[in-house]
Short mmCIF file of C-alpha atoms and ligand atoms in Angstrom, two decimals:
data_model
loop_
_atom_site.label_atom_id
_atom_site.label_comp_id
_atom_site.label_asym_id
_atom_site.label_seq_id
_atom_site.Cartn_x
_atom_site.Cartn_y
_atom_site.Cartn_z
CA VAL A 266 -0.23 0.08 -0.11
CA SER A 267 1.43 3.21 -1.09
CA VAL A 268 0.51 7.06 -0.30
CA VAL A 269 1.22 10.36 -1.49
CA GLU A 270 1.72 12.80 0.86
CA ARG A 271 3.74 15.97 1.95
CA LEU A 272 7.59 15.35 2.32
CA ARG A 273 8.47 16.12 5.88
CA TRP A 274 12.01 16.86 7.52
CA TRP A 275 12.70 13.23 7.97
CA ASP A 276 12.29 12.00 4.61
CA LEU A 277 15.35 14.12 3.56
CA GLU A 278 17.94 11.36 3.98
CA GLU A 279 16.24 8.49 1.83
CA VAL A 280 15.87 11.39 -0.73
CA ALA A 281 19.23 12.44 -0.64
CA ALA A 282 20.29 8.84 -1.25
CA ILE A 283 17.51 8.56 -4.17
CA GLU A 284 18.87 11.99 -6.01
CA PRO A 285 22.45 10.71 -7.38
CA GLN A 286 20.38 7.33 -8.78
CA ALA A 287 17.89 9.43 -10.27
CA PHE A 288 19.84 12.75 -11.60
CA GLY A 289 23.46 11.53 -11.72
CA PRO A 290 26.26 12.72 -9.13
CA GLY A 291 26.68 15.72 -10.86
CA GLN A 292 23.32 17.11 -11.34
CA ALA A 293 21.76 15.74 -7.78
CA TRP A 294 20.31 18.16 -5.07
CA SER A 295 22.62 17.88 -2.15
CA ARG A 296 21.38 17.81 1.77
CA GLU A 297 21.63 21.46 2.26
CA GLN A 298 19.72 22.50 -1.21
CA LEU A 299 17.39 19.66 0.21
CA TRP A 300 16.93 21.52 3.24
CA ALA A 301 16.89 24.94 1.41
CA GLU A 302 13.72 23.47 -0.77
CA LEU A 303 11.65 22.77 2.10
CA ALA A 304 11.90 26.10 3.59
CA GLY A 305 9.79 27.34 0.74
CA VAL A 306 6.70 25.24 2.31
CA PRO A 307 4.10 26.23 2.23
CA GLN A 308 4.02 29.87 0.51
CA ARG A 309 6.24 28.84 -2.83
CA ARG A 310 7.00 25.27 -2.59
CA CYS A 311 4.99 22.17 -2.41
CA TYR A 312 6.96 18.83 -2.02
CA LEU A 313 5.39 15.39 -1.47
CA VAL A 314 6.21 11.94 -1.35
CA LEU A 315 4.98 8.45 -2.14
CA ARG A 316 5.54 6.20 0.59
CA ASP A 317 5.29 2.55 0.99
CA GLU A 318 3.53 2.39 4.11
CA GLU A 319 4.84 -1.54 5.07
CA GLU A 320 8.24 -1.25 3.81
CA GLU A 321 8.27 2.05 5.81
CA GLN A 322 10.34 3.65 2.62
CA VAL A 323 9.96 6.61 0.07
CA LEU A 324 9.35 4.91 -3.37
CA GLY A 325 9.43 8.72 -4.86
CA TYR A 326 8.75 12.50 -4.67
CA GLY A 327 8.06 15.47 -6.62
CA GLY A 328 8.34 19.14 -5.92
CA LEU A 329 6.23 22.09 -7.63
CA SER A 330 7.27 25.68 -7.35
CA VAL A 331 3.86 27.49 -6.53
CA GLY A 332 2.35 31.27 -5.93
CA GLY A 333 1.44 32.52 -9.14
CA GLU A 334 -0.47 31.62 -12.31
CA VAL A 335 2.29 29.21 -13.60
CA ALA A 336 3.38 26.39 -11.32
CA GLU A 337 6.49 24.59 -12.27
CA VAL A 338 7.75 20.86 -11.91
CA LEU A 339 11.30 21.47 -9.98
CA THR A 340 11.53 17.59 -9.83
CA LEU A 341 10.54 14.06 -10.03
CA ALA A 342 11.93 10.94 -9.15
CA VAL A 343 10.93 7.13 -8.58
CA ARG A 344 13.66 4.78 -6.69
CA PRO A 345 15.24 2.60 -9.71
CA GLN A 346 13.58 -0.56 -8.26
CA ALA A 347 10.16 1.25 -8.02
CA ARG A 348 9.90 2.13 -11.49
CA GLY A 349 7.52 1.10 -14.25
CA ARG A 350 4.65 0.66 -11.91
CA GLY A 351 2.62 3.57 -12.58
CA ARG A 352 4.47 5.36 -9.36
CA GLY A 353 5.71 8.38 -11.41
CA THR A 354 2.36 8.86 -12.94
CA VAL A 355 1.03 8.99 -9.26
CA LEU A 356 3.14 11.37 -8.32
CA LEU A 357 2.69 13.89 -11.56
CA GLN A 358 -0.86 13.73 -10.99
CA ALA A 359 -0.61 14.72 -7.59
CA LEU A 360 1.64 17.45 -7.88
CA LEU A 361 -1.32 18.71 -10.23
CA ASP A 362 -3.76 18.73 -7.84
CA ALA A 363 -1.53 20.63 -5.77
CA ALA A 364 -0.69 23.39 -8.58
CA GLU A 365 -4.79 23.27 -8.98
CA GLN A 366 -5.28 23.88 -5.64
CA HIS A 367 -2.73 26.57 -5.45
CA ASP A 368 -4.94 28.35 -8.01
CA ALA A 369 -2.07 27.93 -10.54
CA SER A 370 -3.97 27.91 -14.30
CA GLU A 371 -0.97 26.28 -15.85
CA VAL A 372 2.14 23.72 -15.34
CA VAL A 373 5.35 24.18 -16.61
CA LEU A 374 8.26 22.13 -16.34
CA GLU A 375 11.96 21.28 -17.93
CA VAL A 376 12.94 17.67 -19.11
CA ARG A 377 16.26 16.55 -20.91
CA VAL A 378 15.69 16.00 -24.48
CA ASP A 379 17.26 12.36 -24.18
CA ASN A 380 15.02 11.17 -21.14
CA GLN A 381 12.95 9.12 -22.88
CA PRO A 382 10.49 7.61 -19.75
CA ALA A 383 10.05 10.95 -18.27
CA ARG A 384 8.93 12.32 -21.35
CA ALA A 385 6.56 9.59 -21.94
CA LEU A 386 5.20 10.18 -18.90
CA TYR A 387 4.58 13.61 -19.00
CA ALA A 388 3.10 13.28 -22.84
CA ARG A 389 0.81 10.77 -21.44
CA SER A 390 -0.53 13.23 -18.76
CA GLY A 391 -1.16 15.63 -21.07
CA PHE A 392 1.71 17.86 -20.87
CA GLU A 393 2.46 19.83 -24.60
CA ARG A 394 5.75 21.40 -25.75
CA LEU A 395 6.54 24.86 -25.57
CA GLY A 396 9.91 25.01 -26.41
CA LEU A 397 13.55 24.00 -26.57
CA ARG A 398 16.14 25.36 -24.79
CA ARG A 399 19.51 24.68 -26.60
CA GLY A 400 22.46 23.24 -24.49
CA TYR A 401 20.47 24.15 -21.27
CA TYR A 402 22.39 21.18 -19.35
CA PRO A 403 26.18 21.30 -18.30
CA ASP A 404 27.01 18.30 -20.72
CA GLY A 405 25.30 20.35 -23.67
CA ALA A 406 22.21 18.22 -23.48
CA ASP A 407 18.77 20.15 -24.84
CA GLY A 408 16.06 20.96 -22.65
CA LEU A 409 12.21 20.65 -23.57
CA VAL A 410 10.10 22.70 -22.09
CA LEU A 411 6.38 21.55 -21.24
CA ARG A 412 3.19 23.01 -20.43
CA ARG A 413 -0.01 21.73 -19.29
CA ARG A 414 -3.04 23.87 -18.45
CA VAL A 415 -4.86 23.12 -14.93
CA ARG A 416 -8.47 22.81 -15.05
CA ARG A 417 -10.31 25.37 -12.84
CA GLY A 418 -13.64 25.59 -11.47
C1 COA B 631 10.72 9.43 -14.82
C2 COA B 631 10.12 8.87 -13.68
C3 COA B 631 10.03 9.61 -12.58
C4 COA B 631 9.03 7.68 -14.03
O1 COA B 631 8.65 6.94 -13.23
P1 COA B 631 7.94 5.86 -13.13
O2 COA B 631 7.30 5.36 -11.74
O3 COA B 631 8.45 4.82 -13.60
O4 COA B 631 6.77 6.52 -13.83
P2 COA B 631 5.48 5.74 -14.67
O5 COA B 631 5.93 3.68 -14.00
O6 COA B 631 4.08 6.00 -14.13
O7 COA B 631 5.68 5.50 -16.38
C5 COA B 631 6.80 5.31 -16.73
C6 COA B 631 6.66 5.26 -18.22
O8 COA B 631 7.82 5.85 -18.86
C7 COA B 631 8.14 5.04 -20.08
N1 COA B 631 9.45 3.88 -20.14
C8 COA B 631 9.60 3.48 -18.97
N2 COA B 631 11.47 3.08 -19.09
C9 COA B 631 11.15 3.24 -20.19
C10 COA B 631 12.67 3.50 -21.30
N3 COA B 631 13.52 2.97 -20.49
N4 COA B 631 12.39 4.02 -22.43
C11 COA B 631 11.08 4.73 -23.02
N5 COA B 631 9.95 4.80 -22.27
C12 COA B 631 10.38 4.12 -21.19
C13 COA B 631 6.93 3.81 -20.01
O9 COA B 631 6.35 4.41 -21.03
C14 COA B 631 6.09 3.91 -19.04
O10 COA B 631 4.79 3.88 -19.15
P3 COA B 631 4.27 2.78 -19.42
O11 COA B 631 3.45 2.91 -17.98
O12 COA B 631 2.72 3.40 -20.09
O13 COA B 631 4.70 1.71 -19.94
C15 COA B 631 11.53 7.62 -13.07
O14 COA B 631 12.08 6.97 -14.55
C16 COA B 631 12.75 8.64 -12.64
O15 COA B 631 13.49 8.98 -11.34
N6 COA B 631 13.56 9.12 -13.48
C17 COA B 631 14.92 9.25 -13.03
C18 COA B 631 14.96 10.93 -12.72
C19 COA B 631 14.25 11.62 -13.76
O16 COA B 631 14.22 11.80 -14.94
N7 COA B 631 13.03 12.36 -13.51
C20 COA B 631 12.23 13.34 -14.37
C21 COA B 631 13.26 14.62 -14.61
S1 COA B 631 11.95 15.95 -15.62
#
């Protein structure tokens, strides 16, 4: 049984361990960066975890920048061993719900062009291409900016 909950400070050790597995050592957020992100909750940030209640383990997490018309998905990751079973989709949907609760009218995000699993997930969840940021990533990879409108009213 897994549940989506607010990310709490005591989840940060587990999240910090998943970060380099999800984004590579060069791109992983440090504990300090993760703490700084949590400091923005609830006005500017919304962070969620998907927790396996039996194993008492964080399966994945996602973060959203909120506070204006445009919310932004800042991060989304699922533990490598837990992928391919719809968990990323569940977390993304929870972030979209949070964006709606924070009165955002649209959600944007950035994804590497070569990140096929993530692109498939975003396309399936209704995200559309807004534009390309050439050479956006440190290794020169392009970044795709995607957008999805949020249901209102
Ligand atoms: C992106 C990520 C969060 C998806 O998590 P997940 O729990 O596997 O997501 P889901 O199971 O909901 O969906 C995965 C989809 O990716 C696709 N997919 C999985 N592996 C793939 C591969 N090797 N190549 C292409 N597509 C792939 C499948 O289409 C799958 O959809 P399906 O359910 O129709 O089969 C996860 O892969 C991850 O943590 N990646 C590293 C971090 C990252 O890149 N985050 C996104 C940053 S923008």
